[in-house]
Short mmCIF file of C-alpha atoms in Angstrom, two decimals:
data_model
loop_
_atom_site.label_atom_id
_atom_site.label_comp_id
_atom_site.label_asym_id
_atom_site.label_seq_id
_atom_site.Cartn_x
_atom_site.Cartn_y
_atom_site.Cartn_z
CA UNK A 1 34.79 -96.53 -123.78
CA UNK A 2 30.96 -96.96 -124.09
CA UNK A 3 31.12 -99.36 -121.11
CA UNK A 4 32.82 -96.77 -118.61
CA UNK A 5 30.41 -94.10 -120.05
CA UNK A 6 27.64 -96.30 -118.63
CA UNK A 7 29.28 -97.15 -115.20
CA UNK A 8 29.50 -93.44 -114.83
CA UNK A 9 26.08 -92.75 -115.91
CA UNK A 10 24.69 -95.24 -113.37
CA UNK A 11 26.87 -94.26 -110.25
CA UNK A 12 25.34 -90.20 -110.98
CA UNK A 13 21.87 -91.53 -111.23
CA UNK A 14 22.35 -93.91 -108.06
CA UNK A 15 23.66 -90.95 -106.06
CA UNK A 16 21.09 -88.55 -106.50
CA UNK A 17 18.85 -91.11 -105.43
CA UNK A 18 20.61 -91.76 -102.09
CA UNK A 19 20.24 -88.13 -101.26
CA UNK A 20 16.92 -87.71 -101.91
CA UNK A 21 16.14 -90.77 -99.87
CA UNK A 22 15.19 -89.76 -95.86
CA UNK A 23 17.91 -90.96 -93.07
CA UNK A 24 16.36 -93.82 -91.00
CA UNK A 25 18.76 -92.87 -87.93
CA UNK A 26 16.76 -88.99 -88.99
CA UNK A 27 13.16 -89.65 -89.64
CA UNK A 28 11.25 -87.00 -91.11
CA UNK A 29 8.88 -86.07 -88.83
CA UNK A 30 5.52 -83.65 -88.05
CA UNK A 31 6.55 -80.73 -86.92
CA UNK A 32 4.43 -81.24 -83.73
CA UNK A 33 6.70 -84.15 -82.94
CA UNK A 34 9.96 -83.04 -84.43
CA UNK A 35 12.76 -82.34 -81.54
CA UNK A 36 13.06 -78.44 -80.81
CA UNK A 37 16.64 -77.07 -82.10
CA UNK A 38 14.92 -74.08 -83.18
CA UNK A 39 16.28 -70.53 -81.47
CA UNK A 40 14.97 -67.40 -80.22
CA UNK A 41 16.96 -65.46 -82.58
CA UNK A 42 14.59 -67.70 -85.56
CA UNK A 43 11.41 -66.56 -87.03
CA UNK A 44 10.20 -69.80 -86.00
CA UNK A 45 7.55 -68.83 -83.23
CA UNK A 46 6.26 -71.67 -80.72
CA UNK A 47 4.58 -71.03 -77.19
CA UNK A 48 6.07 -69.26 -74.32
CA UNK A 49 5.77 -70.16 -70.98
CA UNK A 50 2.39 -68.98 -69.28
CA UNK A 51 4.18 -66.61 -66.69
CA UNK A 52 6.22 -64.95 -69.21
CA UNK A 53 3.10 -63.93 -72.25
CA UNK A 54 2.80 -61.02 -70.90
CA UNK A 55 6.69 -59.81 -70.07
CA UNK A 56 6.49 -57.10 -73.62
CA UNK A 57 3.14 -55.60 -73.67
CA UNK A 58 2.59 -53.68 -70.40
CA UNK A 59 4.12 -51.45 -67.70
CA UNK A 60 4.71 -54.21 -65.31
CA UNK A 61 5.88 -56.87 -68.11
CA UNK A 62 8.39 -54.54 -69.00
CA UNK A 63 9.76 -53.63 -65.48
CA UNK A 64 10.28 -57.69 -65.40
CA UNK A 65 7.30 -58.63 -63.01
CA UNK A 66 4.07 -60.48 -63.50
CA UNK A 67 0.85 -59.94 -61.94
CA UNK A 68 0.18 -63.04 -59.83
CA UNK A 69 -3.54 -61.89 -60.16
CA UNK A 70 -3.09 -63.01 -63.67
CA UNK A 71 -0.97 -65.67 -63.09
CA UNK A 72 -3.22 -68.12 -60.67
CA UNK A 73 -7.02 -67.55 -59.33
CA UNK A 74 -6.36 -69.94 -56.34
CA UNK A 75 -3.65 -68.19 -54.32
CA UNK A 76 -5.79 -65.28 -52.09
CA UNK A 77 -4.73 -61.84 -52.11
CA UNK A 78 -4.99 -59.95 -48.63
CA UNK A 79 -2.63 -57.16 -49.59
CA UNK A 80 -2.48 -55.64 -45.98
CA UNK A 81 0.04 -52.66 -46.49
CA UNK A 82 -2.75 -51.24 -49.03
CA UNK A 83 -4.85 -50.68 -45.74
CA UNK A 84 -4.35 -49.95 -42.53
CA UNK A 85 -4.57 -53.29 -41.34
CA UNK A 86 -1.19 -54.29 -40.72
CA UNK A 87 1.29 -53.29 -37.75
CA UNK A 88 1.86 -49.82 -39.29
CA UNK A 89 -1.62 -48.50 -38.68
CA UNK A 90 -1.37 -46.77 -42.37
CA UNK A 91 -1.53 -47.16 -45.92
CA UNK A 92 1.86 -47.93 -47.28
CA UNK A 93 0.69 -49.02 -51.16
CA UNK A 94 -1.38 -46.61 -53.04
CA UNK A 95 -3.35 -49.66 -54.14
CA UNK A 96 -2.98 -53.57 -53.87
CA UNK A 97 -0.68 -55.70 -56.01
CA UNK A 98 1.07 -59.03 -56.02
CA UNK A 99 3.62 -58.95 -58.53
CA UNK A 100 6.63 -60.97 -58.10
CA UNK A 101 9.86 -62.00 -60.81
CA UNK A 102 8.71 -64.51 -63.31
CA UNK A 103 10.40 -67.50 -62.20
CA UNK A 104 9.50 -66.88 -58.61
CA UNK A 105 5.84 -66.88 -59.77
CA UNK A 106 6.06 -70.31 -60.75
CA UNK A 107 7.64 -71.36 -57.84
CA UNK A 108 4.33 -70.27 -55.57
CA UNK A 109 2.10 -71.15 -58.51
CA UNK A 110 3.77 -74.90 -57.87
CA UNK A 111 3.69 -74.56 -53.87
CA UNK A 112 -0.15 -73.64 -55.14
CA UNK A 113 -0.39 -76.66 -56.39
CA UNK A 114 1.21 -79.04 -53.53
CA UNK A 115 -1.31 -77.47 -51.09
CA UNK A 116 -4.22 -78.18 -53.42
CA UNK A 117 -3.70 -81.63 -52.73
CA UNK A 118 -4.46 -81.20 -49.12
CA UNK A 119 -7.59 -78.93 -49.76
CA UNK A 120 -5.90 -75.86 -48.90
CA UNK A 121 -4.69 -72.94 -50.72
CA UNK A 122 -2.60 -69.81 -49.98
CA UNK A 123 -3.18 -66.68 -49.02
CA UNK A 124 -0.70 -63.89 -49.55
CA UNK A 125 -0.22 -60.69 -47.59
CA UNK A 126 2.41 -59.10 -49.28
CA UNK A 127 4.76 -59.81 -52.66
CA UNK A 128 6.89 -57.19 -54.35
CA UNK A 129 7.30 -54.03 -52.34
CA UNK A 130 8.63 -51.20 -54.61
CA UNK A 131 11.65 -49.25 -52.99
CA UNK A 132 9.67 -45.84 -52.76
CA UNK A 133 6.99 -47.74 -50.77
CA UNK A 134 9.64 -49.17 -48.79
CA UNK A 135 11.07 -45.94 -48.01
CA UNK A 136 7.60 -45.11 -46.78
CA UNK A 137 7.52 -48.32 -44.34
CA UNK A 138 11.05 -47.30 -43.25
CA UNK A 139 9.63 -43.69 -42.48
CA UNK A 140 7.02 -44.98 -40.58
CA UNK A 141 9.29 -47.79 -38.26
CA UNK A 142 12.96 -46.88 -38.87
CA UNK A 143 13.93 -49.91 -37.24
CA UNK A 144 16.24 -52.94 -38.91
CA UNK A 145 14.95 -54.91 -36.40
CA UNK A 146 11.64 -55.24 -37.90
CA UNK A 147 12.14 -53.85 -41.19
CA UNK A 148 15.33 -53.57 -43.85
CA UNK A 149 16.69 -50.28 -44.57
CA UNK A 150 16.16 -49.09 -48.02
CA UNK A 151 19.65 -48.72 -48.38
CA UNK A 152 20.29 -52.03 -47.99
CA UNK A 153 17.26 -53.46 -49.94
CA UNK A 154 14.64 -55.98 -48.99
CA UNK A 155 13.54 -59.03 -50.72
CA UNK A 156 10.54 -58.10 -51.26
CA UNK A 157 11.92 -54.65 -53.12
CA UNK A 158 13.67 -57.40 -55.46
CA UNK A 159 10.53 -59.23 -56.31
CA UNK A 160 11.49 -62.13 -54.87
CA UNK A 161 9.32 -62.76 -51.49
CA UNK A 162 5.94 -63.32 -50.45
CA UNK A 163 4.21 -63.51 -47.11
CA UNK A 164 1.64 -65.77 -46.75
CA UNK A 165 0.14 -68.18 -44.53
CA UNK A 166 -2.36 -71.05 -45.91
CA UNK A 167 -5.82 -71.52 -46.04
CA UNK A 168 -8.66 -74.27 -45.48
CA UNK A 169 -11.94 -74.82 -48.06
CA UNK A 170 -13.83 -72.53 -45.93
CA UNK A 171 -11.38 -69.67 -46.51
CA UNK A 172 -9.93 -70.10 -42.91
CA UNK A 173 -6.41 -69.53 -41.85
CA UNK A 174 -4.31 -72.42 -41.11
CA UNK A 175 -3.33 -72.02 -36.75
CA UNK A 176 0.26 -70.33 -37.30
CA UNK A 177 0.64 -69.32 -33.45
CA UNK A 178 0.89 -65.52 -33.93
CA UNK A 179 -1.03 -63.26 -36.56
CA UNK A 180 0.62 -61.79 -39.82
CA UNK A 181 3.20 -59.01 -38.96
CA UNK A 182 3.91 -60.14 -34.87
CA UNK A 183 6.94 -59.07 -33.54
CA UNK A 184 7.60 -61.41 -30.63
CA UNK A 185 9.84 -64.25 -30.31
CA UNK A 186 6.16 -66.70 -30.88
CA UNK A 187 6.56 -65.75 -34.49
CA UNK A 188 9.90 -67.30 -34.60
CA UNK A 189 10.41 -70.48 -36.30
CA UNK A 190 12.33 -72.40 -33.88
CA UNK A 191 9.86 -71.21 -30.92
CA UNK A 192 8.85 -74.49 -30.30
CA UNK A 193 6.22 -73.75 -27.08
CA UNK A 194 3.44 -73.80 -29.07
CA UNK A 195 0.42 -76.48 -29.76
CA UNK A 196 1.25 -79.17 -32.09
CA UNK A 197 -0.84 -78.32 -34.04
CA UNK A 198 0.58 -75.24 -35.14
CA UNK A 199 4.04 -76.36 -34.93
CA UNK A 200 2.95 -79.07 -37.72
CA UNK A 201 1.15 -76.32 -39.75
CA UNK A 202 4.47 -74.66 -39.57
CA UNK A 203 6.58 -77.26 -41.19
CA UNK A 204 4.28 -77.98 -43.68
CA UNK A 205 4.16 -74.72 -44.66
CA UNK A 206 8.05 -74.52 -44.14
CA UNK A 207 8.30 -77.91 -45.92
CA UNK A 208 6.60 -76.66 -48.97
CA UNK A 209 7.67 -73.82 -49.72
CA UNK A 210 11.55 -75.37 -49.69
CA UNK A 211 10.11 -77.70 -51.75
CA UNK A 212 9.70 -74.76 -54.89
CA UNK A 213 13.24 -73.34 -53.83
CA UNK A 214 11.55 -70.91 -51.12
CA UNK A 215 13.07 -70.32 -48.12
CA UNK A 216 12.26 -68.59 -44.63
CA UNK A 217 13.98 -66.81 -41.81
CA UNK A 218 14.37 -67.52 -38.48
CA UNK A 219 11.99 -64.24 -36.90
CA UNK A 220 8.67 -64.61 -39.07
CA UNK A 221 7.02 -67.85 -40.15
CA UNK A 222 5.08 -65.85 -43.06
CA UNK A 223 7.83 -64.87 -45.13
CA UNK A 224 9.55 -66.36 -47.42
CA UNK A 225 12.26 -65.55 -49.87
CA UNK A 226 13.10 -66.67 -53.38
CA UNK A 227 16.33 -68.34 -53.62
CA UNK A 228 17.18 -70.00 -56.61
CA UNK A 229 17.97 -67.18 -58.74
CA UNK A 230 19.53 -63.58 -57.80
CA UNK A 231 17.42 -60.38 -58.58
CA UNK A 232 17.83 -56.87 -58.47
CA UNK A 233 16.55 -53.88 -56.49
CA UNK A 234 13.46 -52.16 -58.56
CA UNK A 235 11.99 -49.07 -57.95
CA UNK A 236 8.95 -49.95 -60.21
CA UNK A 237 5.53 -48.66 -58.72
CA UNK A 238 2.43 -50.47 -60.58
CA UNK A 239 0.15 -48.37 -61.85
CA UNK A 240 -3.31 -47.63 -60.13
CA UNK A 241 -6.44 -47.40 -61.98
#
C-alpha cells in the first residue's frame, strides 16, 4: 500500500514539473521578437502604419483621407485648381490640398520612392477633388468630354487619383509633350508622333505608376487612378485656415 502511495506521489510531483517546463517547439520569447497573434479588438497596443496615425484625431482622418502634405516632403504640390492657372481660368478649391485614401497614399509614397532612384521626384497637380468642388468644375465646362459629371462621380471625388507629372533635381518638369490639363489628341497616351524623348518619359512614368497598382487612361498622360481597392464618392471639403 505504502509502495503505490509513493508511485502516486512521484507521478503528481513529476507532472507539475512538465508543465511548468517551457515547450522547445514554443520558445518563450521577448516580446519584441515574439510572433504577432495579438488583435485589434486587444488592449495590446503596437504601432500603426505611418499613413493611418492620424485616421481618429482630425476632420480629414475621420472623413477617411490623409494629408499627403503630412504623409511625404518629396512629392511637390502645384495644386492648380486652387488658382487660376489651370484650363478653367478660375478658382475651383477654396484653398490647396492633396488628400487622397490611405492605401492610395502609399501607393504614390512608393512610386515616390522608385523615382528617387533616378534623381527625380513628383509633382502633383491635383488629388482628391470633393464632389461640391466638382460640381463647380462641371458648372464651369459641362462637358463629359473633358470632365465627369457629378452624377456619375470622378476618381478623383473618390480619393483615389492624382495628376502629376515628374520632376528633375533642379525642380524641372520631365518633357511630357503637352502641358498639364491639354485637351488635344498630343496628350493622349498612344499618340506616338512625339520626340523620343518624351515618349520614354511617358512610359516611365506610365511604367511606374503600374508598378504601385496605378493606372492611366488613354486621353491624359497626367492622371492616374487608384486601382487596387474600390472607394466611395465623398463630399468631404477640407477645412481652410
Amino acid at each position: 500500500m505504502r509502495n503505490y502511495w509513493l508511485i502516486g506521489l512521484l507521478v503528481l510531483v513529476f507532472g507539475w514539473q512538465c508543465m511548468d517546463a517551457p515547450s522547445e517547439s514554443q520558445p518563450d520569447l521577448p516580446p519584441s521578437e515574439a510572433p504577432d497573434t495579438v488583435t485589434r479588438d486587444s488592449q495590446v497596443s503596437y504601432p500603426e502604419p505611418a499613413a493611418y496615425k492620424n485616421l481618429a484625431v482630425n476632420p480629414i482622418g475621420k472623413a477617411g483621407f490623409v494629408d499627403m502634405q503630412e504623409m511625404s516632403n518629396q512629392i511637390i504640390q502645384d495644386i492648380r485648381y486652387a488658382t487660376d492657372n489651370n484650363f478653367t481660368k478660375s478658382t475651383i478649391y477654396d484653398c490647396p490640398a492633396c488628400l487622397l485614401r490611405p492605401d492610395a497614399a502609399d501607393a504614390l509614397i512608393q512610386a515616390q520612392e522608385l523615382v528617387a532612384k533616378r534623381g527625380l521626384r513628383i509633382k502633383v497637380f491635383d488629388c482628391y477633388r470633393p464632389r461640391p468642388y466638382q460640381q463647380r468644375l462641371w458648372d464651369k465646362v459641362p462637358d463629359p468630354n473633358y470632365v465627369t459629371p457629378p452624377s456619375k462621380g470622378s476618381m478623383h471625388s473618390r480619393g483615389a487619383a492624382v495628376d502629376m507629372t515628374l520632376i528633375d533635381r533642379d525642380g524641372k518638369e520631365l518633357d511630357m509633350g503637352t502641358p498639364y490639363d491639354f485637351f488635344g489628341k498630343e496628350a493622349h497616351t498612344d499618340y506616338t508622333d512625339l520626340p523620343k524623348e518624351v515618349l520614354e518619359n511617358r512610359q516611365y512614368l506610365r511604367e511606374t505608376m503600374e508598378a504601385v497598382g496605378y493606372k492611366g487612361i488613354r486621353t491624359e498622360w497626367w492622371h492616374f487612378s487608384f486601382r487596387k481597392k474600390q472607394y466611395p464618392l465623398s463630399s468631404f471639403v477640407w477645412p481652410c485656415d
